[in-house]
Short mmCIF file of C-alpha atoms in Angstrom, two decimals:
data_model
loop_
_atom_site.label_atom_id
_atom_site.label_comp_id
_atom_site.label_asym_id
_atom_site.label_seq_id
_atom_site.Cartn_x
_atom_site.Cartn_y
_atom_site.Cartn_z
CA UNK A 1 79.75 99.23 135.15
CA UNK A 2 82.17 96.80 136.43
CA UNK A 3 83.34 93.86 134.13
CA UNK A 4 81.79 90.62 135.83
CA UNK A 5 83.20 88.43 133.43
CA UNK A 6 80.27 88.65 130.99
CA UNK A 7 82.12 90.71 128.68
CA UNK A 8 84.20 89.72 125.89
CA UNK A 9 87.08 91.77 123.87
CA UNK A 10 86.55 90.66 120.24
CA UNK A 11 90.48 91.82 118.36
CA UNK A 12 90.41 90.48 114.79
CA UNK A 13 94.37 90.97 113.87
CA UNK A 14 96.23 90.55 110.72
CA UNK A 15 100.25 91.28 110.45
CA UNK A 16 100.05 93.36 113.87
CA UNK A 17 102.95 91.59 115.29
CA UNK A 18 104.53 95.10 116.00
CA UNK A 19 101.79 96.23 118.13
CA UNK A 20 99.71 93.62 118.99
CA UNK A 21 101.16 92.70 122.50
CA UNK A 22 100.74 95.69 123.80
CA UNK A 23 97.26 96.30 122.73
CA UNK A 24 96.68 92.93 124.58
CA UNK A 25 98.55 93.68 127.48
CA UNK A 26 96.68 96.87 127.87
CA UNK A 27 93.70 94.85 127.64
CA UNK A 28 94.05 91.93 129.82
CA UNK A 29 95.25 94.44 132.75
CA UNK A 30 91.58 94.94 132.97
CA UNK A 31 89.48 92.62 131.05
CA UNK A 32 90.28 89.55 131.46
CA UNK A 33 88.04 87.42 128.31
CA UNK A 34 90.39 88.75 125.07
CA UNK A 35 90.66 86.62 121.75
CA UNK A 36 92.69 87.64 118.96
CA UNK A 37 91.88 86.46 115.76
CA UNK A 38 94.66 85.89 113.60
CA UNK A 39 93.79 86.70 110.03
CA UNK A 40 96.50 84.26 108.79
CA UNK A 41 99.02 86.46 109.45
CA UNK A 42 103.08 86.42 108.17
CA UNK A 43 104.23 87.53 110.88
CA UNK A 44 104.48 87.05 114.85
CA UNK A 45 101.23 87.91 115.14
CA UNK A 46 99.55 85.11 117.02
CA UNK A 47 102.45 84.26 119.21
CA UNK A 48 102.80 87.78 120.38
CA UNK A 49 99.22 88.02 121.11
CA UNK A 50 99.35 84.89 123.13
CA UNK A 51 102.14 85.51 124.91
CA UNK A 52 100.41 88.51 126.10
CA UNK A 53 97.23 86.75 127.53
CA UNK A 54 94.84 86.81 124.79
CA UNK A 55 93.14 83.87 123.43
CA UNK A 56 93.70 83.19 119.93
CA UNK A 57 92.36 81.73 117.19
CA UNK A 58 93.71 81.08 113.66
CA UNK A 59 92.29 81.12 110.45
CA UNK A 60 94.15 78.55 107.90
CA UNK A 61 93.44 81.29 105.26
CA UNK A 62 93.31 85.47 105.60
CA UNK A 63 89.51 86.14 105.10
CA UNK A 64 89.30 89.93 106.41
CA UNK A 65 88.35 91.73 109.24
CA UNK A 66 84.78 90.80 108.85
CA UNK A 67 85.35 87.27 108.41
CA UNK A 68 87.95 87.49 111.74
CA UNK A 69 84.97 89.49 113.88
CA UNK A 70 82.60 87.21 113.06
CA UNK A 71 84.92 84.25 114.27
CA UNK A 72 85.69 85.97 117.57
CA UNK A 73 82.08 86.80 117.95
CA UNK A 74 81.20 83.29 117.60
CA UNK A 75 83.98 82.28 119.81
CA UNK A 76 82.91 84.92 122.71
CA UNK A 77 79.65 83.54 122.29
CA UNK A 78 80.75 80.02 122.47
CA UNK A 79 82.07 80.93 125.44
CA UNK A 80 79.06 82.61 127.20
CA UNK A 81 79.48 85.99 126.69
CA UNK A 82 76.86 88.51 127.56
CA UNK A 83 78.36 91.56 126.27
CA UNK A 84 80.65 91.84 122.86
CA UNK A 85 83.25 94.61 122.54
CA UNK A 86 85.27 94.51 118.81
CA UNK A 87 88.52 96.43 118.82
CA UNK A 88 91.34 97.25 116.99
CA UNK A 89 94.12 95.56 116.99
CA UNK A 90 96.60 98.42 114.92
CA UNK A 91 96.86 100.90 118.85
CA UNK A 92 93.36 103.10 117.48
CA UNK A 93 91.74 102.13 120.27
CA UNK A 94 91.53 103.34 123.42
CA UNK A 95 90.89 101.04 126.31
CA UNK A 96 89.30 103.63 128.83
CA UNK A 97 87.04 103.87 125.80
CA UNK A 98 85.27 100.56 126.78
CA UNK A 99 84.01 101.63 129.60
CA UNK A 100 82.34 104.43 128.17
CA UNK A 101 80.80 101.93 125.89
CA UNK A 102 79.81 99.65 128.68
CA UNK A 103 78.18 102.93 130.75
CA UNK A 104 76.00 103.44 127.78
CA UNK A 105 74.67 100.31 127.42
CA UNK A 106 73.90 100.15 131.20
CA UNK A 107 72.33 103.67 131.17
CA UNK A 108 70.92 103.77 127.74
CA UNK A 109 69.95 99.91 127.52
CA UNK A 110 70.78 100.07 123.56
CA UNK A 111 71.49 96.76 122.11
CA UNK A 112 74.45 98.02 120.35
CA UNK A 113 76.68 100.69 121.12
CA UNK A 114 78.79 102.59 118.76
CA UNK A 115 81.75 104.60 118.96
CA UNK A 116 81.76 107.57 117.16
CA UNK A 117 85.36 109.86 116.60
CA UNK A 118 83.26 112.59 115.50
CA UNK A 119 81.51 113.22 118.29
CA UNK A 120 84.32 112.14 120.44
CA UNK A 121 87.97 113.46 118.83
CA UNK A 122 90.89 112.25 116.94
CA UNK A 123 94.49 112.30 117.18
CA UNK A 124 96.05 113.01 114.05
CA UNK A 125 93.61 111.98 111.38
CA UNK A 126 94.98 113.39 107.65
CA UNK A 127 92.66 115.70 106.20
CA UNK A 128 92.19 113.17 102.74
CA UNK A 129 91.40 110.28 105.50
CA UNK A 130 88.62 112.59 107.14
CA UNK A 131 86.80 114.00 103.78
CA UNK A 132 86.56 110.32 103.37
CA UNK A 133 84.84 108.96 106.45
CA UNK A 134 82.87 111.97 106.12
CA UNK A 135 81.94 110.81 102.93
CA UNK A 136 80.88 107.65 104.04
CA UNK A 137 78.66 108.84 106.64
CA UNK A 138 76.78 111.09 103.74
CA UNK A 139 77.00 108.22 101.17
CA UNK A 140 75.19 105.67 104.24
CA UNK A 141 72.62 108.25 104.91
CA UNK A 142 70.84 108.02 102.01
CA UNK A 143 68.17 105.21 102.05
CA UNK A 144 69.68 103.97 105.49
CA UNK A 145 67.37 103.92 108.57
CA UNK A 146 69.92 104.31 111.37
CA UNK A 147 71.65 107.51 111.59
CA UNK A 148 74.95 107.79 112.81
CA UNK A 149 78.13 110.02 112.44
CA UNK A 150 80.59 107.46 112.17
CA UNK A 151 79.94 104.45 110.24
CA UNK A 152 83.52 102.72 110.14
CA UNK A 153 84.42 102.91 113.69
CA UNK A 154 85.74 99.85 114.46
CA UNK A 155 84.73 100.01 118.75
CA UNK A 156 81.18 98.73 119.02
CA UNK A 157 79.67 96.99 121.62
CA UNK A 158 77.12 94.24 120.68
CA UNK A 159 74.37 93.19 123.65
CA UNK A 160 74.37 89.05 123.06
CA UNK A 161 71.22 89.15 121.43
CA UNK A 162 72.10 91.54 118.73
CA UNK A 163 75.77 89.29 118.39
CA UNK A 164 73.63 86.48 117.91
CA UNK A 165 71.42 88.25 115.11
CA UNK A 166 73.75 90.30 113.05
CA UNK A 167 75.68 87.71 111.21
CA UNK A 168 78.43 89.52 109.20
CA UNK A 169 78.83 87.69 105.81
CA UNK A 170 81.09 90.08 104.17
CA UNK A 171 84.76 89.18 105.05
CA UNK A 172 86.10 92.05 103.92
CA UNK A 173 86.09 96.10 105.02
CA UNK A 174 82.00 95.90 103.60
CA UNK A 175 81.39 94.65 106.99
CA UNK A 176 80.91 97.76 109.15
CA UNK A 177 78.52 99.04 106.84
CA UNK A 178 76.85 95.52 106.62
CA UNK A 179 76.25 95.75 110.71
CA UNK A 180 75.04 99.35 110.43
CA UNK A 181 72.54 97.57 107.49
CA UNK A 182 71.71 94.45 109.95
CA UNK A 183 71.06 97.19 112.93
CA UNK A 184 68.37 98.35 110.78
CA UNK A 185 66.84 95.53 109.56
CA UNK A 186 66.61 93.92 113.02
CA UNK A 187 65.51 97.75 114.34
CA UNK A 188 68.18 97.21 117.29
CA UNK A 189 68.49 99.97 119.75
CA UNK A 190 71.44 101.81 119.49
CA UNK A 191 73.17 104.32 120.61
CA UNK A 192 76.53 106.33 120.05
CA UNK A 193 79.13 107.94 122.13
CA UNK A 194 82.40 109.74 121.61
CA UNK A 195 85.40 108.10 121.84
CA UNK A 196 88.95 108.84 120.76
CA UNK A 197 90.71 107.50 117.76
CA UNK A 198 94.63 107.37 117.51
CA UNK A 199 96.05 108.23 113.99
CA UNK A 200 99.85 106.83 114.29
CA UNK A 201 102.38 106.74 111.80
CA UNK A 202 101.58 103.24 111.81
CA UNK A 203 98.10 102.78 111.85
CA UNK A 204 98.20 105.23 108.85
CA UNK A 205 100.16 103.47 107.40
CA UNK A 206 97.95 100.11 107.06
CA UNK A 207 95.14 102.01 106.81
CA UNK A 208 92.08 102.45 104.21
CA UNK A 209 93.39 103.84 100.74
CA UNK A 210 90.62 105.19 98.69
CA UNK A 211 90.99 101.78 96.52
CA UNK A 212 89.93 99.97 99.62
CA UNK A 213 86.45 102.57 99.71
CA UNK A 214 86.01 101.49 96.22
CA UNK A 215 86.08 97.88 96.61
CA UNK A 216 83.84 98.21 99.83
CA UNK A 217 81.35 99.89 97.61
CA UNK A 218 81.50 96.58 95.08
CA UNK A 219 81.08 94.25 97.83
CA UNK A 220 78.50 95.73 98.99
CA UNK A 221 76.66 95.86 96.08
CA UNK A 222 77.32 92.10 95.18
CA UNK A 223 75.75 91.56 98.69
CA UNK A 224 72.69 92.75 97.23
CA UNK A 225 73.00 90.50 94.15
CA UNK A 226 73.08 88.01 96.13
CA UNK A 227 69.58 88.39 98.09
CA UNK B 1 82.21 77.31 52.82
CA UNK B 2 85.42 76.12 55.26
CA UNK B 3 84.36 78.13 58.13
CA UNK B 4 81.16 77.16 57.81
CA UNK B 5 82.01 73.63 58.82
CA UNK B 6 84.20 74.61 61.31
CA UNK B 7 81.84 76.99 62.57
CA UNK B 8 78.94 74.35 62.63
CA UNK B 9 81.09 71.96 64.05
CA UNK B 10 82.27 73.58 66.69
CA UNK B 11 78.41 74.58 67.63
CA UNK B 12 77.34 71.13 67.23
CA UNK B 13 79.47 70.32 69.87
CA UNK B 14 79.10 73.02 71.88
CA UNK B 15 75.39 71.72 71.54
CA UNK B 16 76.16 68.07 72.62
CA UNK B 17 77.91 69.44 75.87
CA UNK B 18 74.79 71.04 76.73
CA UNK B 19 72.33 68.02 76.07
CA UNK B 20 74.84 66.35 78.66
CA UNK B 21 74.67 69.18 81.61
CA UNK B 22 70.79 68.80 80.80
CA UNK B 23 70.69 66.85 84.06
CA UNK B 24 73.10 69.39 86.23
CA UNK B 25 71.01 72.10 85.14
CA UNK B 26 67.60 72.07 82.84
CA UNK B 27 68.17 75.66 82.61
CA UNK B 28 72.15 75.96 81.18
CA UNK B 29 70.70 73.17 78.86
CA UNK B 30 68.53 75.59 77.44
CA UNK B 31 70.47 77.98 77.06
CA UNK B 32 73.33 76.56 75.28
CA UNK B 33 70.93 74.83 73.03
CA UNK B 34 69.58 77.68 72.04
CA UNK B 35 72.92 79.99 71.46
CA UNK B 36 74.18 76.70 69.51
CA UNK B 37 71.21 76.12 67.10
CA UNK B 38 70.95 80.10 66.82
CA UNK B 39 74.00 80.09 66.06
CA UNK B 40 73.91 77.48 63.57
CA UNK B 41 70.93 78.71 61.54
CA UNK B 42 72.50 82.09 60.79
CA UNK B 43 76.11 80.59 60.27
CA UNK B 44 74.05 78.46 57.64
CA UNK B 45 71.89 80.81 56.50
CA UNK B 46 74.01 83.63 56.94
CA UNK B 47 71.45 86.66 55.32
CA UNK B 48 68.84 85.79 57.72
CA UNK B 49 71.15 87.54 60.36
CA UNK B 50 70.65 90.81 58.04
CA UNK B 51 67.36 90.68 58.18
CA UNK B 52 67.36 90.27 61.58
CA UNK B 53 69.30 93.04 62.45
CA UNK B 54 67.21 95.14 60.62
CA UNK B 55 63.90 94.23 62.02
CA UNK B 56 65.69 95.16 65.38
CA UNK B 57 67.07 98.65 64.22
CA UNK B 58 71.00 97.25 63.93
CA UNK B 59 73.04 97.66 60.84
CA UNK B 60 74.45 94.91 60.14
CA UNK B 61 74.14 91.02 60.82
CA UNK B 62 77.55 91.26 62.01
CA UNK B 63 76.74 93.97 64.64
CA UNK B 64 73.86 92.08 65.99
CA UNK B 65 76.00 89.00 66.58
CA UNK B 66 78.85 90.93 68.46
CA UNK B 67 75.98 92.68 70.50
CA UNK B 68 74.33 89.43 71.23
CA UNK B 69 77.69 87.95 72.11
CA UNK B 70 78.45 91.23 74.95
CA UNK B 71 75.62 90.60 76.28
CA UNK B 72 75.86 86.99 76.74
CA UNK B 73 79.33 87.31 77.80
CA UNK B 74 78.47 89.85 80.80
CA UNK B 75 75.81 87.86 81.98
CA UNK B 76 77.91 85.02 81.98
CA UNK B 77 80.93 86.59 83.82
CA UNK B 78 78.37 88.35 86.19
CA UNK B 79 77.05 84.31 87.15
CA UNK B 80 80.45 83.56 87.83
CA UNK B 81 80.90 86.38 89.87
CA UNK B 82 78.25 85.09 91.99
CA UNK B 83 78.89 81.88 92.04
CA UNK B 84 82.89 82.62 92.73
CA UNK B 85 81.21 84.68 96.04
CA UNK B 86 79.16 81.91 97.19
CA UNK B 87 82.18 79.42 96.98
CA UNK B 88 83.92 81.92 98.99
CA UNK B 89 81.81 82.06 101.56
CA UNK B 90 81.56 77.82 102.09
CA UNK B 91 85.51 78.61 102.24
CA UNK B 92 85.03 81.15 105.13
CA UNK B 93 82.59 79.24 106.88
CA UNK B 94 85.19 75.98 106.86
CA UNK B 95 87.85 77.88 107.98
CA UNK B 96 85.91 79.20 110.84
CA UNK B 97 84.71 76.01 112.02
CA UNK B 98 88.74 74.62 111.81
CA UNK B 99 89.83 77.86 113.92
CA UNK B 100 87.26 77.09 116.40
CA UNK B 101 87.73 73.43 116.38
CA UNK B 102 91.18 74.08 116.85
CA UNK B 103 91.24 76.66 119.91
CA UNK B 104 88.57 74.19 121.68
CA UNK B 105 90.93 70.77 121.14
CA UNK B 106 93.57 73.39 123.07
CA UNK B 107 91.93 74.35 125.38
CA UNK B 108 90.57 70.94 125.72
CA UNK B 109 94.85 69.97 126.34
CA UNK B 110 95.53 72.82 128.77
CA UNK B 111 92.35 71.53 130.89
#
């Protein structure tokens, strides 16, 4: 499935200013409707990113990753988008990826389509950093209706009706497993395919600690308060 | 005999700030009315908090009131939790508007 322009690259960044550009670059070479949104970042971040060719936007404050997805999601919709992609802005990603997610939602007509590492592979993932997603995925099948094997893939593709429905309200890390919630409460098609995640020395480095699983769990939880 | 004006003092006017939130909330009215005149019939009549603890199964007076007060105090912190979260997100949803607001005034300039 071709890009006709209907398709928008959602890359929620925060202090990526070593890697950023070319993630963008990579990016733009084929897709040409990529925002960047700049988690208040320290660093080069946004300039790089622009300089690149992706649109950016700024928060005045770091929120998190949810709170940056949701304001790129809201942008690309803004903007007429018929098709969201969200992707990492740390080099994870893959960009032939994409397309896979794009064929899927063509062939499959899911309103959301998820990648999945598991079923697709990894490149370099640490053992603790495994026995933790894995632990996730166990953890989110109990009492969840959608069953996946990888709930905190960051490359999803949302149809623009399910953008428009899944509002994510928590700002923080909480907010894959808030989509995977809102997928089941709005009883969205989806499907998952395999794609390829990239464990670098850098990406590893700003990745998850087991603290971060911990306060995921609290936020979620508060979310629950809340209703 | 001391503490026991300070004591009722200090509820007395923990009991006047409450009649004044009375319009805020009806409900935080309440309830710091009631912890302050609670308070101040068992720091006046302080064996009736003996009793009381031993209707309920406590030892001592003493316990009962440091129970009571961890209660209290979690449910309070646990309401500021929530209401901390819901500031929050007014917070996110200003910023979001000001990031949009501001990519659409430049890309109202480059046009």
């Amino acid at each position: 499935m071709a890009d006709d322009g209907g398709l928008w690259i959602v890359v929620p960044a925060y202090n990526e200013g070593p890697v950023v550009a070319s993630v963008v670059s990579e990016l733009t070479e084929r897709y040409p409707n990529v925002v960047v949104v700049d988690d208040c970042s320290t660093d080069a971040t946004a300039v790089a990113a622009e300089a690149a060719g992706a649109t950016v936007l700024r928060h005045p404050i770091n929120l998190g990753q949810g709170a940056a997805l949701e304001t790129g999601i809201r942008y690309a919709l803004s903007r007429g988008a018929r098709n969201v992609v969200t992707f990492d802005a740390d080099g994870q990603h893959r960009m032939e990826d994409i397309a896979t997610l794009l064929d899927a939602r063509e062939t499959s007509g899911a309103d959301v389509v998820l990648g999945s590492r598991f079923q697709g592979g990894t490149e370099g993932i640490p053992r603790g950093r495994r026995i933790l997603l894995k632990s996730a995925v166990a953890l989110g099948r109990m009492g969840r209706r959608v069953r996946l094997t990888d709930v905190h893939n960051g490359l999803r593709l949302l149809s623009r009706s399910a953008a428009e429905r899944i509002h994510i309200t928590q700002n923080g890390m909480a907010h894959a497993s808030e989509i995977i919630r809102r997928i089941g409460e709005l009883d969205l098609n989806v499907a998952e395919v395999p794609v390829t995640i990239r464990y670098t020395d850098y990406s590893l480095r700003k990745g998850q600690k087991l603290a971060s699983a911990l306060r995921i769990v609290v936020d979620l939880l508060v979310g629950r308060l809340q209703k | 005999m001391i503490i026991t004006i300070v004591l009722t003092g200090g509820l007395l006017f923990f009991l006047a700030y409450g009649v004044l939130q009375a319009r805020r909330s009806r409900f935080l009215a309440a309830a710091v009315g009631l912890v302050s005149i609670g308070g101040i019939a068992l720091v006046l009549a302080p064996d009736s908090a003996t009793r009381l603890a031993q209707y309920v199964g406590v030892g001592r007076g003493a316990d009962l009131v440091l129970y009571c007060w961890i209660v209290v105090s979690l449910i309070v912190s646990l309401g500021l939790y929530l209401r901390i979260v819901k500031l929050h997100e007014a917070i996110t949803l200003l910023a979001r508007d000001a990031a949009l607001k501001a990519a659409a005034a430049r890309s109202g300039r480059r046009e």
